[in-house]
Amino acid sequence: MRLPATVRMVEVGPRDGLQNEAQIISAPTKIALIHRLAEAGLTTIEAGSFVSPKWIPQMADTAAVVAGLQRSPGVTYPVLVPNMKGFEGALAAHCDEIAVFTAASESFSRRNTNCSIAESYARIAPVVAAARAHGIRARGYISTVIDCPYEGPIAPGAVAVVAARLWELGCYEISLGDTIGTGTPQRIQSMIEAVADKVPVAKLAGHYHDTYGQALANILASLELGIAVFDSSVAGLGGCPYAPGATGNVASEDVLYMLDGLGIESGIELAKLAAAGRFVSAALGREPQSKVARALAAKLAIKGK
Ligand code: HMG
Ligand code: MG
C-alpha cells in the first residue's frame, strides 16, 4: 500500500461547521478561530459563505469575518459562492479563493440551492469565469456523492458526470462530499474510480461527514487511491441544514492524528489544532466531538493534577 507522502488538509469548520450550529457565533470569535487554525499550520481555511442570509443566517456576517482577518502568508481563505450575487460579495470583500457547489442528486440540489443540477451549471459557469478573470481560483464541491437523503444511493457514474462538468467549467479542484456520511470504504473507492476516469486524481479531494463513524476509514481508502486533499472540521463541527440527520465533518484532529501515525506530512501541529478546537467548543458551550481532542484533553487534565 503506497500512500501519498504529503496531504493538504482543508479546514471547513468556520464554514461547514458553523453554518449548521443553532447558535450564531460572533464575527470576532470566528476571526479568532480562523487565526488559531492558521497558527496551527492549516493553509486552506474556509472563512464563510456569501449565500442567502434567509437560507443560512449563520453565515450572514461573512463580509465582516473576511474584513477582520489578518491574513497569514501562504494561507488561503476560500468562501462559498452560489451565484453572481455571492461572487460580487466575495469580490468586494477581496476574497482570495471561492468555492462553487452543486450535487449529484437532483432532489438535494433543489433543497440546497433551489435549482436543478443543469441550472446549477448555468449559475456556476459565469461565476467561475468571472473569478478566473479576476485571478481568483474556484474550487468545486459535489454533494451527495454516495447517498442522497431524499433519493437514496447515487450511482458513481452520476458523480463522474458532475465532476467532469465542474472540471470543464474551470474548477481547479473537485471536492467529493459524502454529505450524510453513509459511505463505506468500498463504495467510496468505486465512486473515486468512476470520477478519476474523468478528472485527474491529483485534482480530487475527499469531503466526508462522519455521521456513521466511517470517515477515517473512507479517508484511508481514498489515500490508497492517491487522493491527497481532505476536508475536515476542527472539533468535528458541522453538518448540513438541508441534509436531515447529517452530523459534522470528520474532525480535523482525528484526521491529523491518523496522518501523523501513517508518517504522512501535513505541516499541522496537533496540540495547536486541538487548542483551536477547545476554543470554539467553549464558545459553543460544549465538548469537542473529536475523539483525539478528548483524549488529549484528558491527558492534559491528568498532567495538571
Ligand atoms: P433563491 O431563493 O432561489 O434565490 O435561493 P433568488 O435568486 O430567487 O433570490 C431570493 C432572494 O435571495 C433575493 O433577495 C436575493 O437578493 C437573495 P430578496 O429580493 O428576496 O430580498 N440572494 C442572495 N442574498 C445574499 N447572497 C446571495 C444571494 N443570492 C440571492 N448569494 C440561493 C437561491 C442559491 C441564493 C439559495 O438557495 C442559497 O443561498 N443557498 C445556499 C444554501 C447553502 O449555503 N447550503 C450550505 C452550503 S453547501 C454544503 O454545505 C455542502 C458541502 O459542505 C459539501 C457536502 O458536504 O455535501 C459544500
Ligand atoms: Mg459538507
PDB file of N, CA and C in Angstrom, residues 193-278:
ATOM      1  N   GLU A 193     -13.048   5.818  -8.281  1.00  0.00           N
ATOM      2  CA  GLU A 193     -12.574   5.231  -9.542  1.00  0.00           C
ATOM      3  C   GLU A 193     -13.372   5.772 -10.728  1.00  0.00           C
ATOM      4  N   ALA A 194     -14.682   5.903 -10.548  1.00  0.00           N
ATOM      5  CA  ALA A 194     -15.521   6.428 -11.649  1.00  0.00           C
ATOM      6  C   ALA A 194     -15.149   7.879 -11.942  1.00  0.00           C
ATOM      7  N   VAL A 195     -14.950   8.672 -10.889  1.00  0.00           N
ATOM      8  CA  VAL A 195     -14.639  10.094 -11.094  1.00  0.00           C
ATOM      9  C   VAL A 195     -13.245  10.248 -11.708  1.00  0.00           C
ATOM     10  N   ALA A 196     -12.317   9.404 -11.254  1.00  0.00           N
ATOM     11  CA  ALA A 196     -10.932   9.520 -11.724  1.00  0.00           C
ATOM     12  C   ALA A 196     -10.792   9.180 -13.205  1.00  0.00           C
ATOM     13  N   ASP A 197     -11.824   8.573 -13.793  1.00  0.00           N
ATOM     14  CA  ASP A 197     -11.850   8.359 -15.243  1.00  0.00           C
ATOM     15  C   ASP A 197     -11.991   9.669 -16.002  1.00  0.00           C
ATOM     16  N   LYS A 198     -12.536  10.680 -15.305  1.00  0.00           N
ATOM     17  CA  LYS A 198     -12.857  11.957 -15.966  1.00  0.00           C
ATOM     18  C   LYS A 198     -11.979  13.112 -15.497  1.00  0.00           C
ATOM     19  N   VAL A 199     -11.531  13.046 -14.226  1.00  0.00           N
ATOM     20  CA  VAL A 199     -10.756  14.153 -13.631  1.00  0.00           C
ATOM     21  C   VAL A 199      -9.520  13.537 -12.973  1.00  0.00           C
ATOM     22  N   PRO A 200      -8.318  14.128 -13.177  1.00  0.00           N
ATOM     23  CA  PRO A 200      -7.126  13.522 -12.565  1.00  0.00           C
ATOM     24  C   PRO A 200      -7.261  13.404 -11.037  1.00  0.00           C
ATOM     25  N   VAL A 201      -6.797  12.282 -10.501  1.00  0.00           N
ATOM     26  CA  VAL A 201      -6.902  12.039  -9.054  1.00  0.00           C
ATOM     27  C   VAL A 201      -6.256  13.174  -8.257  1.00  0.00           C
ATOM     28  N   ALA A 202      -5.173  13.734  -8.796  1.00  0.00           N
ATOM     29  CA  ALA A 202      -4.462  14.808  -8.083  1.00  0.00           C
ATOM     30  C   ALA A 202      -5.332  16.053  -7.927  1.00  0.00           C
ATOM     31  N   LYS A 203      -6.440  16.102  -8.648  1.00  0.00           N
ATOM     32  CA  LYS A 203      -7.335  17.273  -8.573  1.00  0.00           C
ATOM     33  C   LYS A 203      -8.601  16.969  -7.787  1.00  0.00           C
ATOM     34  N   LEU A 204      -8.606  15.849  -7.062  1.00  0.00           N
ATOM     35  CA  LEU A 204      -9.790  15.470  -6.292  1.00  0.00           C
ATOM     36  C   LEU A 204      -9.522  15.598  -4.800  1.00  0.00           C
ATOM     37  N   ALA A 205     -10.566  15.891  -4.058  1.00  0.00           N
ATOM     38  CA  ALA A 205     -10.468  15.962  -2.598  1.00  0.00           C
ATOM     39  C   ALA A 205     -11.619  15.177  -1.984  1.00  0.00           C
ATOM     40  N   GLY A 206     -11.394  14.646  -0.791  1.00  0.00           N
ATOM     41  CA  GLY A 206     -12.451  13.926  -0.060  1.00  0.00           C
ATOM     42  C   GLY A 206     -13.066  14.838   0.996  1.00  0.00           C
ATOM     43  N   HIS A 207     -14.403  14.868   1.026  1.00  0.00           N
ATOM     44  CA  HIS A 207     -15.123  15.724   1.993  1.00  0.00           C
ATOM     45  C   HIS A 207     -16.143  14.812   2.673  1.00  0.00           C
ATOM     46  N   TYR A 208     -15.723  14.216   3.777  1.00  0.00           N
ATOM     47  CA  TYR A 208     -16.548  13.158   4.350  1.00  0.00           C
ATOM     48  C   TYR A 208     -17.127  13.578   5.703  1.00  0.00           C
ATOM     49  N   HIS A 209     -18.449  13.555   5.756  1.00  0.00           N
ATOM     50  CA  HIS A 209     -19.108  13.763   7.052  1.00  0.00           C
ATOM     51  C   HIS A 209     -19.044  12.437   7.811  1.00  0.00           C
ATOM     52  N   ASP A 210     -19.093  12.561   9.157  1.00  0.00           N
ATOM     53  CA  ASP A 210     -18.777  11.378   9.975  1.00  0.00           C
ATOM     54  C   ASP A 210     -20.000  10.797  10.675  1.00  0.00           C
ATOM     55  N   THR A 211     -21.161  10.981  10.084  1.00  0.00           N
ATOM     56  CA  THR A 211     -22.423  10.593  10.720  1.00  0.00           C
ATOM     57  C   THR A 211     -22.408   9.139  11.203  1.00  0.00           C
ATOM     58  N   TYR A 212     -21.880   8.250  10.384  1.00  0.00           N
ATOM     59  CA  TYR A 212     -21.862   6.828  10.733  1.00  0.00           C
ATOM     60  C   TYR A 212     -20.481   6.361  11.209  1.00  0.00           C
ATOM     61  N   GLY A 213     -19.599   7.303  11.534  1.00  0.00           N
ATOM     62  CA  GLY A 213     -18.294   6.930  12.070  1.00  0.00           C
ATOM     63  C   GLY A 213     -17.358   6.279  11.050  1.00  0.00           C
ATOM     64  N   GLN A 214     -17.620   6.504   9.756  1.00  0.00           N
ATOM     65  CA  GLN A 214     -16.832   5.833   8.713  1.00  0.00           C
ATOM     66  C   GLN A 214     -15.776   6.737   8.070  1.00  0.00           C
ATOM     67  N   ALA A 215     -15.739   7.995   8.465  1.00  0.00           N
ATOM     68  CA  ALA A 215     -14.940   8.956   7.688  1.00  0.00           C
ATOM     69  C   ALA A 215     -13.445   8.624   7.672  1.00  0.00           C
ATOM     70  N   LEU A 216     -12.879   8.222   8.812  1.00  0.00           N
ATOM     71  CA  LEU A 216     -11.432   7.931   8.797  1.00  0.00           C
ATOM     72  C   LEU A 216     -11.140   6.726   7.903  1.00  0.00           C
ATOM     73  N   ALA A 217     -11.993   5.708   7.977  1.00  0.00           N
ATOM     74  CA  ALA A 217     -11.810   4.534   7.106  1.00  0.00           C
ATOM     75  C   ALA A 217     -11.922   4.970   5.643  1.00  0.00           C
ATOM     76  N   ASN A 218     -12.846   5.886   5.377  1.00  0.00           N
ATOM     77  CA  ASN A 218     -13.030   6.361   3.998  1.00  0.00           C
ATOM     78  C   ASN A 218     -11.836   7.195   3.533  1.00  0.00           C
ATOM     79  N   ILE A 219     -11.236   7.928   4.456  1.00  0.00           N
ATOM     80  CA  ILE A 219     -10.031   8.696   4.086  1.00  0.00           C
ATOM     81  C   ILE A 219      -8.888   7.728   3.762  1.00  0.00           C
ATOM     82  N   LEU A 220      -8.733   6.709   4.581  1.00  0.00           N
ATOM     83  CA  LEU A 220      -7.666   5.730   4.305  1.00  0.00           C
ATOM     84  C   LEU A 220      -7.900   5.065   2.936  1.00  0.00           C
ATOM     85  N   ALA A 221      -9.160   4.715   2.670  1.00  0.00           N
ATOM     86  CA  ALA A 221      -9.488   4.091   1.373  1.00  0.00           C
ATOM     87  C   ALA A 221      -9.179   5.054   0.227  1.00  0.00           C
ATOM     88  N   SER A 222      -9.385   6.342   0.465  1.00  0.00           N
ATOM     89  CA  SER A 222      -9.118   7.347  -0.580  1.00  0.00           C
ATOM     90  C   SER A 222      -7.618   7.548  -0.760  1.00  0.00           C
ATOM     91  N   LEU A 223      -6.884   7.552   0.358  1.00  0.00           N
ATOM     92  CA  LEU A 223      -5.416   7.668   0.278  1.00  0.00           C
ATOM     93  C   LEU A 223      -4.856   6.528  -0.574  1.00  0.00           C
ATOM     94  N   GLU A 224      -5.438   5.340  -0.408  1.00  0.00           N
ATOM     95  CA  GLU A 224      -4.961   4.174  -1.172  1.00  0.00           C
ATOM     96  C   GLU A 224      -5.101   4.389  -2.677  1.00  0.00           C
ATOM     97  N   LEU A 225      -6.069   5.237  -3.061  1.00  0.00           N
ATOM     98  CA  LEU A 225      -6.261   5.515  -4.496  1.00  0.00           C
ATOM     99  C   LEU A 225      -5.530   6.787  -4.920  1.00  0.00           C
ATOM    100  N   GLY A 226      -4.759   7.373  -4.000  1.00  0.00           N
ATOM    101  CA  GLY A 226      -3.919   8.523  -4.374  1.00  0.00           C
ATOM    102  C   GLY A 226      -4.516   9.883  -4.064  1.00  0.00           C
ATOM    103  N   ILE A 227      -5.687   9.929  -3.427  1.00  0.00           N
ATOM    104  CA  ILE A 227      -6.252  11.236  -3.054  1.00  0.00           C
ATOM    105  C   ILE A 227      -5.385  11.820  -1.937  1.00  0.00           C
ATOM    106  N   ALA A 228      -5.053  13.105  -2.054  1.00  0.00           N
ATOM    107  CA  ALA A 228      -4.121  13.707  -1.085  1.00  0.00           C
ATOM    108  C   ALA A 228      -4.633  15.047  -0.557  1.00  0.00           C
ATOM    109  N   VAL A 229      -5.925  15.294  -0.692  1.00  0.00           N
ATOM    110  CA  VAL A 229      -6.537  16.508  -0.122  1.00  0.00           C
ATOM    111  C   VAL A 229      -7.817  16.075   0.598  1.00  0.00           C
ATOM    112  N   PHE A 230      -7.941  16.479   1.860  1.00  0.00           N
ATOM    113  CA  PHE A 230      -9.131  16.100   2.630  1.00  0.00           C
ATOM    114  C   PHE A 230      -9.666  17.297   3.392  1.00  0.00           C
ATOM    115  N   ASP A 231     -11.000  17.424   3.362  1.00  0.00           N
ATOM    116  CA  ASP A 231     -11.683  18.480   4.100  1.00  0.00           C
ATOM    117  C   ASP A 231     -12.062  17.941   5.479  1.00  0.00           C
ATOM    118  N   SER A 232     -11.974  18.801   6.478  1.00  0.00           N
ATOM    119  CA  SER A 232     -12.363  18.379   7.822  1.00  0.00           C
ATOM    120  C   SER A 232     -12.699  19.615   8.642  1.00  0.00           C
ATOM    121  N   SER A 233     -13.372  19.379   9.766  1.00  0.00           N
ATOM    122  CA  SER A 233     -13.774  20.486  10.644  1.00  0.00           C
ATOM    123  C   SER A 233     -13.139  20.298  12.011  1.00  0.00           C
ATOM    124  N   VAL A 234     -12.504  21.340  12.505  1.00  0.00           N
ATOM    125  CA  VAL A 234     -11.916  21.261  13.836  1.00  0.00           C
ATOM    126  C   VAL A 234     -13.034  20.955  14.842  1.00  0.00           C
ATOM    127  N   ALA A 235     -12.721  20.116  15.805  1.00  0.00           N
ATOM    128  CA  ALA A 235     -13.653  19.703  16.865  1.00  0.00           C
ATOM    129  C   ALA A 235     -14.858  18.935  16.311  1.00  0.00           C
ATOM    130  N   GLY A 236     -14.807  18.569  15.016  1.00  0.00           N
ATOM    131  CA  GLY A 236     -15.921  17.822  14.413  1.00  0.00           C
ATOM    132  C   GLY A 236     -17.180  18.646  14.270  1.00  0.00           C
ATOM    133  N   LEU A 237     -17.027  19.979  14.193  1.00  0.00           N
ATOM    134  CA  LEU A 237     -18.173  20.856  13.970  1.00  0.00           C
ATOM    135  C   LEU A 237     -18.815  20.485  12.648  1.00  0.00           C
ATOM    136  N   GLY A 238     -20.087  20.810  12.493  1.00  0.00           N
ATOM    137  CA  GLY A 238     -20.628  20.770  11.133  1.00  0.00           C
ATOM    138  C   GLY A 238     -21.820  19.908  10.889  1.00  0.00           C
ATOM    139  N   GLY A 239     -22.227  19.888   9.618  1.00  0.00           N
ATOM    140  CA  GLY A 239     -23.416  19.185   9.186  1.00  0.00           C
ATOM    141  C   GLY A 239     -23.916  19.851   7.937  1.00  0.00           C
ATOM    142  N   CYS A 240     -25.169  19.725   7.639  1.00  0.00           N
ATOM    143  CA  CYS A 240     -25.755  20.464   6.523  1.00  0.00           C
ATOM    144  C   CYS A 240     -27.226  20.670   6.832  1.00  0.00           C
ATOM    145  N   PRO A 241     -27.678  21.918   6.795  1.00  0.00           N
ATOM    146  CA  PRO A 241     -29.070  22.184   7.163  1.00  0.00           C
ATOM    147  C   PRO A 241     -30.071  21.515   6.248  1.00  0.00           C
ATOM    148  N   TYR A 242     -29.664  21.156   5.013  1.00  0.00           N
ATOM    149  CA  TYR A 242     -30.612  20.520   4.101  1.00  0.00           C
ATOM    150  C   TYR A 242     -30.386  19.019   3.993  1.00  0.00           C
ATOM    151  N   ALA A 243     -29.670  18.456   4.945  1.00  0.00           N
ATOM    152  CA  ALA A 243     -29.433  17.021   4.966  1.00  0.00           C
ATOM    153  C   ALA A 243     -29.820  16.492   6.341  1.00  0.00           C
ATOM    154  N   PRO A 244     -31.091  16.121   6.542  1.00  0.00           N
ATOM    155  CA  PRO A 244     -31.535  15.701   7.860  1.00  0.00           C
ATOM    156  C   PRO A 244     -30.679  14.565   8.395  1.00  0.00           C
ATOM    157  N   GLY A 245     -30.300  14.656   9.655  1.00  0.00           N
ATOM    158  CA  GLY A 245     -29.536  13.578  10.277  1.00  0.00           C
ATOM    159  C   GLY A 245     -28.050  13.655  10.043  1.00  0.00           C
ATOM    160  N   ALA A 246     -27.590  14.534   9.169  1.00  0.00           N
ATOM    161  CA  ALA A 246     -26.146  14.612   8.924  1.00  0.00           C
ATOM    162  C   ALA A 246     -25.476  15.285  10.117  1.00  0.00           C
ATOM    163  N   THR A 247     -24.398  14.663  10.593  1.00  0.00           N
ATOM    164  CA  THR A 247     -23.637  15.315  11.664  1.00  0.00           C
ATOM    165  C   THR A 247     -22.449  16.007  11.026  1.00  0.00           C
ATOM    166  N   GLY A 248     -21.481  16.351  11.854  1.00  0.00           N
ATOM    167  CA  GLY A 248     -20.365  17.153  11.386  1.00  0.00           C
ATOM    168  C   GLY A 248     -19.452  16.444  10.396  1.00  0.00           C
ATOM    169  N   ASN A 249     -18.555  17.250   9.864  1.00  0.00           N
ATOM    170  CA  ASN A 249     -17.458  16.706   9.061  1.00  0.00           C
ATOM    171  C   ASN A 249     -16.594  15.860   9.986  1.00  0.00           C
ATOM    172  N   VAL A 250     -15.774  15.032   9.392  1.00  0.00           N
ATOM    173  CA  VAL A 250     -14.763  14.334  10.192  1.00  0.00           C
ATOM    174  C   VAL A 250     -13.929  15.397  10.925  1.00  0.00           C
ATOM    175  N   ALA A 251     -13.560  15.091  12.176  1.00  0.00           N
ATOM    176  CA  ALA A 251     -12.819  16.066  12.982  1.00  0.00           C
ATOM    177  C   ALA A 251     -11.385  16.203  12.475  1.00  0.00           C
ATOM    178  N   SER A 252     -10.945  17.445  12.353  1.00  0.00           N
ATOM    179  CA  SER A 252      -9.579  17.688  11.853  1.00  0.00           C
ATOM    180  C   SER A 252      -8.533  17.017  12.748  1.00  0.00           C
ATOM    181  N   GLU A 253      -8.749  17.071  14.065  1.00  0.00           N
ATOM    182  CA  GLU A 253      -7.772  16.473  14.991  1.00  0.00           C
ATOM    183  C   GLU A 253      -7.626  14.970  14.720  1.00  0.00           C
ATOM    184  N   ASP A 254      -8.763  14.306  14.429  1.00  0.00           N
ATOM    185  CA  ASP A 254      -8.729  12.855  14.200  1.00  0.00           C
ATOM    186  C   ASP A 254      -7.996  12.528  12.893  1.00  0.00           C
ATOM    187  N   VAL A 255      -8.251  13.354  11.875  1.00  0.00           N
ATOM    188  CA  VAL A 255      -7.565  13.142  10.588  1.00  0.00           C
ATOM    189  C   VAL A 255      -6.065  13.331  10.774  1.00  0.00           C
ATOM    190  N   LEU A 256      -5.701  14.408  11.465  1.00  0.00           N
ATOM    191  CA  LEU A 256      -4.270  14.706  11.627  1.00  0.00           C
ATOM    192  C   LEU A 256      -3.570  13.603  12.415  1.00  0.00           C
ATOM    193  N   TYR A 257      -4.226  13.117  13.468  1.00  0.00           N
ATOM    194  CA  TYR A 257      -3.625  12.049  14.279  1.00  0.00           C
ATOM    195  C   TYR A 257      -3.353  10.820  13.403  1.00  0.00           C
ATOM    196  N   MET A 258      -4.311  10.499  12.532  1.00  0.00           N
ATOM    197  CA  MET A 258      -4.121   9.336  11.649  1.00  0.00           C
ATOM    198  C   MET A 258      -2.988   9.595  10.646  1.00  0.00           C
ATOM    199  N   LEU A 259      -2.977  10.798  10.066  1.00  0.00           N
ATOM    200  CA  LEU A 259      -1.911  11.107   9.090  1.00  0.00           C
ATOM    201  C   LEU A 259      -0.554  11.042   9.759  1.00  0.00           C
ATOM    202  N   ASP A 260      -0.443  11.646  10.971  1.00  0.00           N
ATOM    203  CA  ASP A 260       0.826  11.597  11.709  1.00  0.00           C
ATOM    204  C   ASP A 260       1.247  10.147  11.932  1.00  0.00           C
ATOM    205  N   GLY A 261       0.288   9.323  12.309  1.00  0.00           N
ATOM    206  CA  GLY A 261       0.588   7.907  12.579  1.00  0.00           C
ATOM    207  C   GLY A 261       1.039   7.168  11.329  1.00  0.00           C
ATOM    208  N   LEU A 262       0.549   7.615  10.179  1.00  0.00           N
ATOM    209  CA  LEU A 262       0.930   6.975   8.912  1.00  0.00           C
ATOM    210  C   LEU A 262       2.229   7.559   8.357  1.00  0.00           C
ATOM    211  N   GLY A 263       2.770   8.566   9.052  1.00  0.00           N
ATOM    212  CA  GLY A 263       4.004   9.210   8.574  1.00  0.00           C
ATOM    213  C   GLY A 263       3.752  10.121   7.379  1.00  0.00           C
ATOM    214  N   ILE A 264       2.517  10.601   7.231  1.00  0.00           N
ATOM    215  CA  ILE A 264       2.177  11.499   6.114  1.00  0.00           C
ATOM    216  C   ILE A 264       2.285  12.938   6.586  1.00  0.00           C
ATOM    217  N   GLU A 265       3.052  13.728   5.868  1.00  0.00           N
ATOM    218  CA  GLU A 265       3.330  15.119   6.260  1.00  0.00           C
ATOM    219  C   GLU A 265       2.140  16.015   5.906  1.00  0.00           C
ATOM    220  N   SER A 266       1.751  16.885   6.868  1.00  0.00           N
ATOM    221  CA  SER A 266       0.679  17.850   6.579  1.00  0.00           C
ATOM    222  C   SER A 266       1.061  19.267   6.989  1.00  0.00           C
ATOM    223  N   GLY A 267       2.115  19.390   7.791  1.00  0.00           N
ATOM    224  CA  GLY A 267       2.548  20.719   8.230  1.00  0.00           C
ATOM    225  C   GLY A 267       1.708  21.283   9.376  1.00  0.00           C
ATOM    226  N   ILE A 268       0.865  20.442   9.986  1.00  0.00           N
ATOM    227  CA  ILE A 268      -0.033  20.956  11.036  1.00  0.00           C
ATOM    228  C   ILE A 268       0.393  20.399  12.407  1.00  0.00           C
ATOM    229  N   GLU A 269       0.278  21.268  13.428  1.00  0.00           N
ATOM    230  CA  GLU A 269       0.655  20.860  14.791  1.00  0.00           C
ATOM    231  C   GLU A 269      -0.589  20.446  15.565  1.00  0.00           C
ATOM    232  N   LEU A 270      -0.589  19.211  16.026  1.00  0.00           N
ATOM    233  CA  LEU A 270      -1.788  18.666  16.672  1.00  0.00           C
ATOM    234  C   LEU A 270      -2.175  19.443  17.940  1.00  0.00           C
ATOM    235  N   ALA A 271      -1.191  19.797  18.765  1.00  0.00           N
ATOM    236  CA  ALA A 271      -1.539  20.463  20.039  1.00  0.00           C
ATOM    237  C   ALA A 271      -2.233  21.801  19.768  1.00  0.00           C
ATOM    238  N   LYS A 272      -1.719  22.533  18.778  1.00  0.00           N
ATOM    239  CA  LYS A 272      -2.323  23.846  18.469  1.00  0.00           C
ATOM    240  C   LYS A 272      -3.708  23.675  17.839  1.00  0.00           C
ATOM    241  N   LEU A 273      -3.837  22.653  16.996  1.00  0.00           N
ATOM    242  CA  LEU A 273      -5.137  22.392  16.360  1.00  0.00           C
ATOM    243  C   LEU A 273      -6.174  22.027  17.435  1.00  0.00           C
ATOM    244  N   ALA A 274      -5.764  21.178  18.360  1.00  0.00           N
ATOM    245  CA  ALA A 274      -6.692  20.767  19.429  1.00  0.00           C
ATOM    246  C   ALA A 274      -7.067  21.968  20.297  1.00  0.00           C
ATOM    247  N   ALA A 275      -6.112  22.877  20.506  1.00  0.00           N
ATOM    248  CA  ALA A 275      -6.421  24.079  21.306  1.00  0.00           C
ATOM    249  C   ALA A 275      -7.448  24.944  20.573  1.00  0.00           C
ATOM    250  N   ALA A 276      -7.322  25.046  19.243  1.00  0.00           N
ATOM    251  CA  ALA A 276      -8.315  25.800  18.461  1.00  0.00           C
ATOM    252  C   ALA A 276      -9.689  25.145  18.594  1.00  0.00           C
ATOM    253  N   GLY A 277      -9.715  23.834  18.616  1.00  0.00           N
ATOM    254  CA  GLY A 277     -10.983  23.104  18.769  1.00  0.00           C
ATOM    255  C   GLY A 277     -11.599  23.340  20.142  1.00  0.00           C
ATOM    256  N   ARG A 278     -10.756  23.377  21.188  1.00  0.00           N
ATOM    257  CA  ARG A 278     -11.290  23.648  22.534  1.00  0.00           C
ATOM    258  C   ARG A 278     -11.836  25.066  22.602  1.00  0.00           C
TER     259      ARG A 278
END
